[in-house]
Amino acid sequence: AQSVTQPDIHITVSEGASLELRCNYSYGATPYLFWYVQSPGQGLQLLLKYFSGDTLVQGIKGFEAEFKRSQSSFNLRKPSVHWSDAAEYFCAVGGPTGGGNKLTFGTGTQLKVEL
Amino acid sequence: GAVVSQHPSWVICKSGTSVKIECRSLDFQATTMFWYRQFPKQSLMLMATSNEGSKATYEQGVEKDKFLINHASLTLSTLTVTSAHPEDSSFYICSAPKPGTVAEAFFGQGTRLTVV
């Protein structure tokens, strides 16, 4: 069975500081990995995704993530956080054996940005 | 660009009544849509897969008779919460596969259901 673990429930960073949100996954084959962001009361917006190839992927809003198969991780990073980045971030895993578009989400990390 | 529209964005209903939530794909067709439920400060849990022209596939533990799903057209799926109870209060989100991709999806804005 596929699963996703986001060990940090809450993270607080100062504006301008760097950010790393952790994500570990369990999947029986090569996974499709995603990071989504959710603002209060809103749906999810895709930040970036990894399917294959270069293990460092670039996304929107200056975010990037690195796939590390040996560590089963897909951590999200941003060099300099902006106050507007405060939101809930979800890591998700999917793939062919999971029915393609059937995603399993982590429990999310709530990001707070201090001015 | 292609988006998924979910309506209503919020609804309050009395216990025992039914509530219908609509999920529409705009500018693209979706033979499959997904319904998720999100409890406060928790992750999204897949409830069911909606299949156009056939029965929905429910995840383990989800009551089929309580959460009725209808996917009558290639652009519309509906979730009806029947005989709603306060414990059904939650945030419901739908998604539709992004055309031409394998695992990407567009998500609706979500519906905040409060049962009083």
Short mmCIF file of C-alpha atoms in Angstrom, two decimals:
data_model
loop_
_atom_site.label_atom_id
_atom_site.label_comp_id
_atom_site.label_asym_id
_atom_site.label_seq_id
_atom_site.Cartn_x
_atom_site.Cartn_y
_atom_site.Cartn_z
CA ALA A 1 0.00 0.00 0.00
CA GLN A 2 1.16 3.49 -0.71
CA SER A 3 1.58 6.02 2.06
CA VAL A 4 3.02 9.45 2.70
CA THR A 5 4.49 10.83 5.90
CA GLN A 6 4.95 14.49 6.60
CA PRO A 7 6.64 14.53 9.99
CA ASP A 8 6.25 18.25 10.64
CA ILE A 9 2.71 19.33 11.48
CA HIS A 10 3.62 22.98 11.95
CA ILE A 11 6.61 25.01 10.82
CA THR A 12 7.27 28.67 11.49
CA VAL A 13 9.88 30.62 9.57
CA SER A 14 10.77 34.26 9.25
CA GLU A 15 10.13 36.03 6.00
CA GLY A 16 13.22 35.82 3.84
CA ALA A 17 14.50 32.68 5.52
CA SER A 18 14.91 29.40 3.72
CA LEU A 19 12.36 26.63 4.00
CA GLU A 20 12.39 22.85 3.82
CA LEU A 21 9.30 20.73 4.25
CA ARG A 22 9.87 17.03 4.67
CA CYS A 23 8.06 14.23 2.92
CA ASN A 24 8.68 10.50 3.03
CA TYR A 25 6.75 8.04 0.96
CA SER A 26 6.14 4.34 0.64
CA TYR A 27 5.36 2.93 -2.77
CA GLY A 28 5.94 -0.38 -4.46
CA ALA A 29 7.28 0.98 -7.72
CA THR A 30 8.63 4.20 -9.13
CA PRO A 31 6.31 6.78 -7.63
CA TYR A 32 4.74 9.87 -9.03
CA LEU A 33 5.26 12.54 -6.38
CA PHE A 34 3.51 15.83 -5.91
CA TRP A 35 3.47 18.86 -3.68
CA TYR A 36 0.24 20.81 -3.35
CA VAL A 37 -0.53 24.01 -1.49
CA GLN A 38 -3.87 24.81 0.09
CA SER A 39 -4.89 28.23 1.29
CA PRO A 40 -7.63 28.46 3.94
CA GLY A 41 -10.97 27.26 2.62
CA GLN A 42 -9.56 26.68 -0.84
CA GLY A 43 -8.85 23.75 -3.06
CA LEU A 44 -5.38 22.51 -3.86
CA GLN A 45 -2.89 24.07 -6.21
CA LEU A 46 -0.11 22.00 -7.70
CA LEU A 47 3.34 23.35 -6.87
CA LEU A 48 5.44 20.74 -8.62
CA LYS A 49 5.62 17.10 -9.56
CA TYR A 50 8.14 14.35 -10.16
CA PHE A 51 7.61 11.47 -12.54
CA SER A 52 11.08 10.57 -13.78
CA GLY A 53 14.35 12.05 -14.97
CA ASP A 54 16.13 14.85 -13.15
CA THR A 55 15.62 14.32 -9.45
CA LEU A 56 15.58 18.05 -8.73
CA VAL A 57 12.34 19.54 -9.96
CA GLN A 58 11.38 23.16 -10.16
CA GLY A 59 7.88 24.35 -9.49
CA ILE A 60 5.86 27.51 -9.30
CA LYS A 61 6.39 30.35 -6.85
CA GLY A 62 10.09 29.60 -6.51
CA PHE A 63 9.65 26.16 -4.96
CA GLU A 64 11.77 23.13 -5.75
CA ALA A 65 11.87 19.56 -4.54
CA GLU A 66 14.41 16.77 -4.70
CA PHE A 67 13.57 13.13 -5.15
CA LYS A 68 15.88 10.82 -3.23
CA ARG A 69 15.06 7.20 -3.89
CA SER A 70 17.53 5.89 -1.32
CA GLN A 71 15.79 7.87 1.40
CA SER A 72 12.27 7.56 0.01
CA SER A 73 12.00 11.29 0.35
CA PHE A 74 10.70 14.21 -1.68
CA ASN A 75 11.41 17.31 0.37
CA LEU A 76 10.14 20.70 -0.68
CA ARG A 77 12.43 23.72 -0.49
CA LYS A 78 12.38 27.43 -1.07
CA PRO A 79 15.43 29.67 -0.67
CA SER A 80 13.56 32.72 0.59
CA VAL A 81 10.05 32.55 2.00
CA HIS A 82 7.49 35.28 1.41
CA TRP A 83 4.63 36.08 3.77
CA SER A 84 2.18 34.97 1.09
CA ASP A 85 3.60 31.45 1.30
CA ALA A 86 1.80 30.88 4.60
CA ALA A 87 -0.55 27.97 3.88
CA GLU A 88 -0.96 24.23 4.25
CA TYR A 89 1.34 22.07 2.17
CA PHE A 90 0.55 18.52 1.17
CA CYS A 91 2.83 15.89 -0.28
CA ALA A 92 1.15 13.20 -2.34
CA VAL A 93 2.10 9.99 -4.08
CA GLY A 94 0.46 8.19 -6.96
CA GLY A 95 1.33 6.03 -9.86
CA PRO A 96 0.29 3.28 -12.22
CA THR A 97 -0.26 0.67 -9.54
CA GLY A 98 -2.38 3.12 -7.62
CA GLY A 99 -4.81 3.60 -10.44
CA GLY A 100 -3.03 6.52 -11.98
CA ASN A 101 -4.86 9.50 -10.69
CA LYS A 102 -5.67 8.03 -7.29
CA LEU A 103 -3.45 10.00 -4.95
CA THR A 104 -2.49 9.35 -1.36
CA PHE A 105 -1.85 12.50 0.62
CA GLY A 106 0.26 13.18 3.66
CA THR A 107 -1.26 14.82 6.70
CA GLY A 108 0.05 18.20 5.66
CA THR A 109 2.40 20.79 7.10
CA GLN A 110 1.04 24.14 8.21
CA LEU A 111 3.50 26.89 7.36
CA LYS A 112 3.46 30.12 9.30
CA VAL A 113 5.59 33.03 8.17
CA GLU A 114 6.67 35.64 10.66
CA LEU A 115 7.22 39.15 9.39
CA GLY B 1 -7.12 27.16 -18.75
CA ALA B 2 -8.95 24.02 -17.76
CA VAL B 3 -10.30 24.07 -14.24
CA VAL B 4 -12.68 22.21 -12.01
CA SER B 5 -15.57 24.13 -10.54
CA GLN B 6 -17.19 22.93 -7.34
CA HIS B 7 -20.48 24.24 -6.02
CA PRO B 8 -21.51 25.31 -3.46
CA SER B 9 -18.42 26.55 -1.70
CA TRP B 10 -20.17 26.27 1.63
CA VAL B 11 -23.50 24.97 2.88
CA ILE B 12 -25.26 24.67 6.20
CA CYS B 13 -28.03 22.11 6.55
CA LYS B 14 -30.17 20.61 9.25
CA SER B 15 -29.67 17.08 10.53
CA GLY B 16 -31.63 14.57 8.54
CA THR B 17 -31.66 16.53 5.31
CA SER B 18 -29.69 15.80 2.15
CA VAL B 19 -27.13 18.00 0.46
CA LYS B 20 -25.89 17.84 -3.10
CA ILE B 21 -22.44 19.01 -4.12
CA GLU B 22 -21.57 19.51 -7.78
CA CYS B 23 -18.22 19.12 -9.45
CA ARG B 24 -17.85 20.33 -13.01
CA SER B 25 -14.94 20.11 -15.37
CA LEU B 26 -14.68 23.27 -17.44
CA ASP B 27 -13.33 23.13 -20.98
CA PHE B 28 -12.44 19.46 -20.77
CA GLN B 29 -14.13 16.12 -20.32
CA ALA B 30 -13.62 13.87 -17.34
CA THR B 31 -14.74 10.26 -17.46
CA THR B 32 -13.41 9.91 -13.96
CA MET B 33 -13.60 12.24 -11.00
CA PHE B 34 -12.48 11.80 -7.42
CA TRP B 35 -14.16 12.84 -4.20
CA TYR B 36 -12.11 13.56 -1.09
CA ARG B 37 -13.03 14.43 2.44
CA GLN B 38 -10.86 16.53 4.68
CA PHE B 39 -11.36 16.79 8.42
CA PRO B 40 -10.01 19.85 10.22
CA LYS B 41 -6.23 19.87 10.35
CA GLN B 42 -6.06 16.48 8.64
CA SER B 43 -5.23 15.23 5.21
CA LEU B 44 -7.48 14.55 2.29
CA MET B 45 -8.97 11.09 2.35
CA LEU B 46 -10.20 9.60 -0.89
CA MET B 47 -13.85 8.66 -0.54
CA ALA B 48 -14.74 7.40 -3.96
CA THR B 49 -13.98 7.38 -7.65
CA SER B 50 -16.80 8.63 -9.82
CA ASN B 51 -17.12 6.94 -13.21
CA GLU B 52 -19.15 8.44 -16.02
CA GLY B 53 -21.97 6.14 -17.03
CA SER B 54 -21.31 3.53 -14.38
CA LYS B 55 -21.29 3.01 -10.66
CA ALA B 56 -18.86 4.80 -8.44
CA THR B 57 -16.07 2.92 -6.72
CA TYR B 58 -16.01 3.54 -3.00
CA GLU B 59 -13.04 3.28 -0.70
CA GLN B 60 -13.17 0.93 2.21
CA GLY B 61 -15.23 2.24 5.07
CA VAL B 62 -17.22 4.76 3.03
CA GLU B 63 -20.96 4.20 3.14
CA LYS B 64 -22.34 3.97 -0.38
CA ASP B 65 -25.90 4.66 0.68
CA LYS B 66 -24.93 7.74 2.60
CA PHE B 67 -22.65 9.31 0.02
CA LEU B 68 -24.42 8.96 -3.30
CA ILE B 69 -22.36 9.71 -6.35
CA ASN B 70 -23.74 10.34 -9.80
CA HIS B 71 -21.58 10.97 -12.85
CA ALA B 72 -24.25 11.54 -15.46
CA SER B 73 -22.20 13.42 -18.01
CA LEU B 74 -18.59 13.86 -19.05
CA THR B 75 -18.38 17.18 -17.26
CA LEU B 76 -20.44 16.72 -14.11
CA SER B 77 -20.22 14.57 -11.03
CA THR B 78 -22.39 15.05 -7.97
CA LEU B 79 -21.99 13.93 -4.40
CA THR B 80 -25.13 13.79 -2.29
CA VAL B 81 -24.79 13.46 1.45
CA THR B 82 -28.02 11.81 2.51
CA SER B 83 -29.62 12.09 5.92
CA ALA B 84 -26.80 14.31 7.05
CA HIS B 85 -25.59 14.26 10.64
CA PRO B 86 -23.24 16.62 12.47
CA GLU B 87 -20.41 14.11 12.10
CA ASP B 88 -20.69 14.54 8.33
CA SER B 89 -19.57 18.12 8.70
CA SER B 90 -16.35 18.38 6.78
CA PHE B 91 -14.59 19.88 3.78
CA TYR B 92 -15.31 17.95 0.60
CA ILE B 93 -13.08 18.34 -2.44
CA CYS B 94 -13.41 16.88 -5.91
CA SER B 95 -10.77 16.45 -8.56
CA ALA B 96 -10.60 15.46 -12.19
CA PRO B 97 -7.63 14.03 -14.07
CA LYS B 98 -5.75 16.54 -16.12
CA PRO B 99 -6.10 15.52 -19.77
CA GLY B 100 -3.00 14.09 -21.35
CA THR B 101 -1.36 13.23 -18.05
CA VAL B 102 -1.15 10.10 -15.98
CA ALA B 103 -1.46 11.20 -12.41
CA GLU B 104 -2.05 14.93 -12.44
CA ALA B 105 -5.38 16.36 -11.44
CA PHE B 106 -7.29 19.59 -11.20
CA PHE B 107 -8.95 20.18 -7.85
CA GLY B 108 -12.16 21.97 -7.12
CA GLN B 109 -12.34 24.79 -4.62
CA GLY B 110 -13.93 22.53 -2.04
CA THR B 111 -17.24 22.61 -0.19
CA ARG B 112 -17.48 23.32 3.50
CA LEU B 113 -20.46 21.35 4.83
CA THR B 114 -21.82 22.14 8.27
CA VAL B 115 -24.65 20.03 9.62
CA VAL B 116 -26.53 21.53 12.55
#
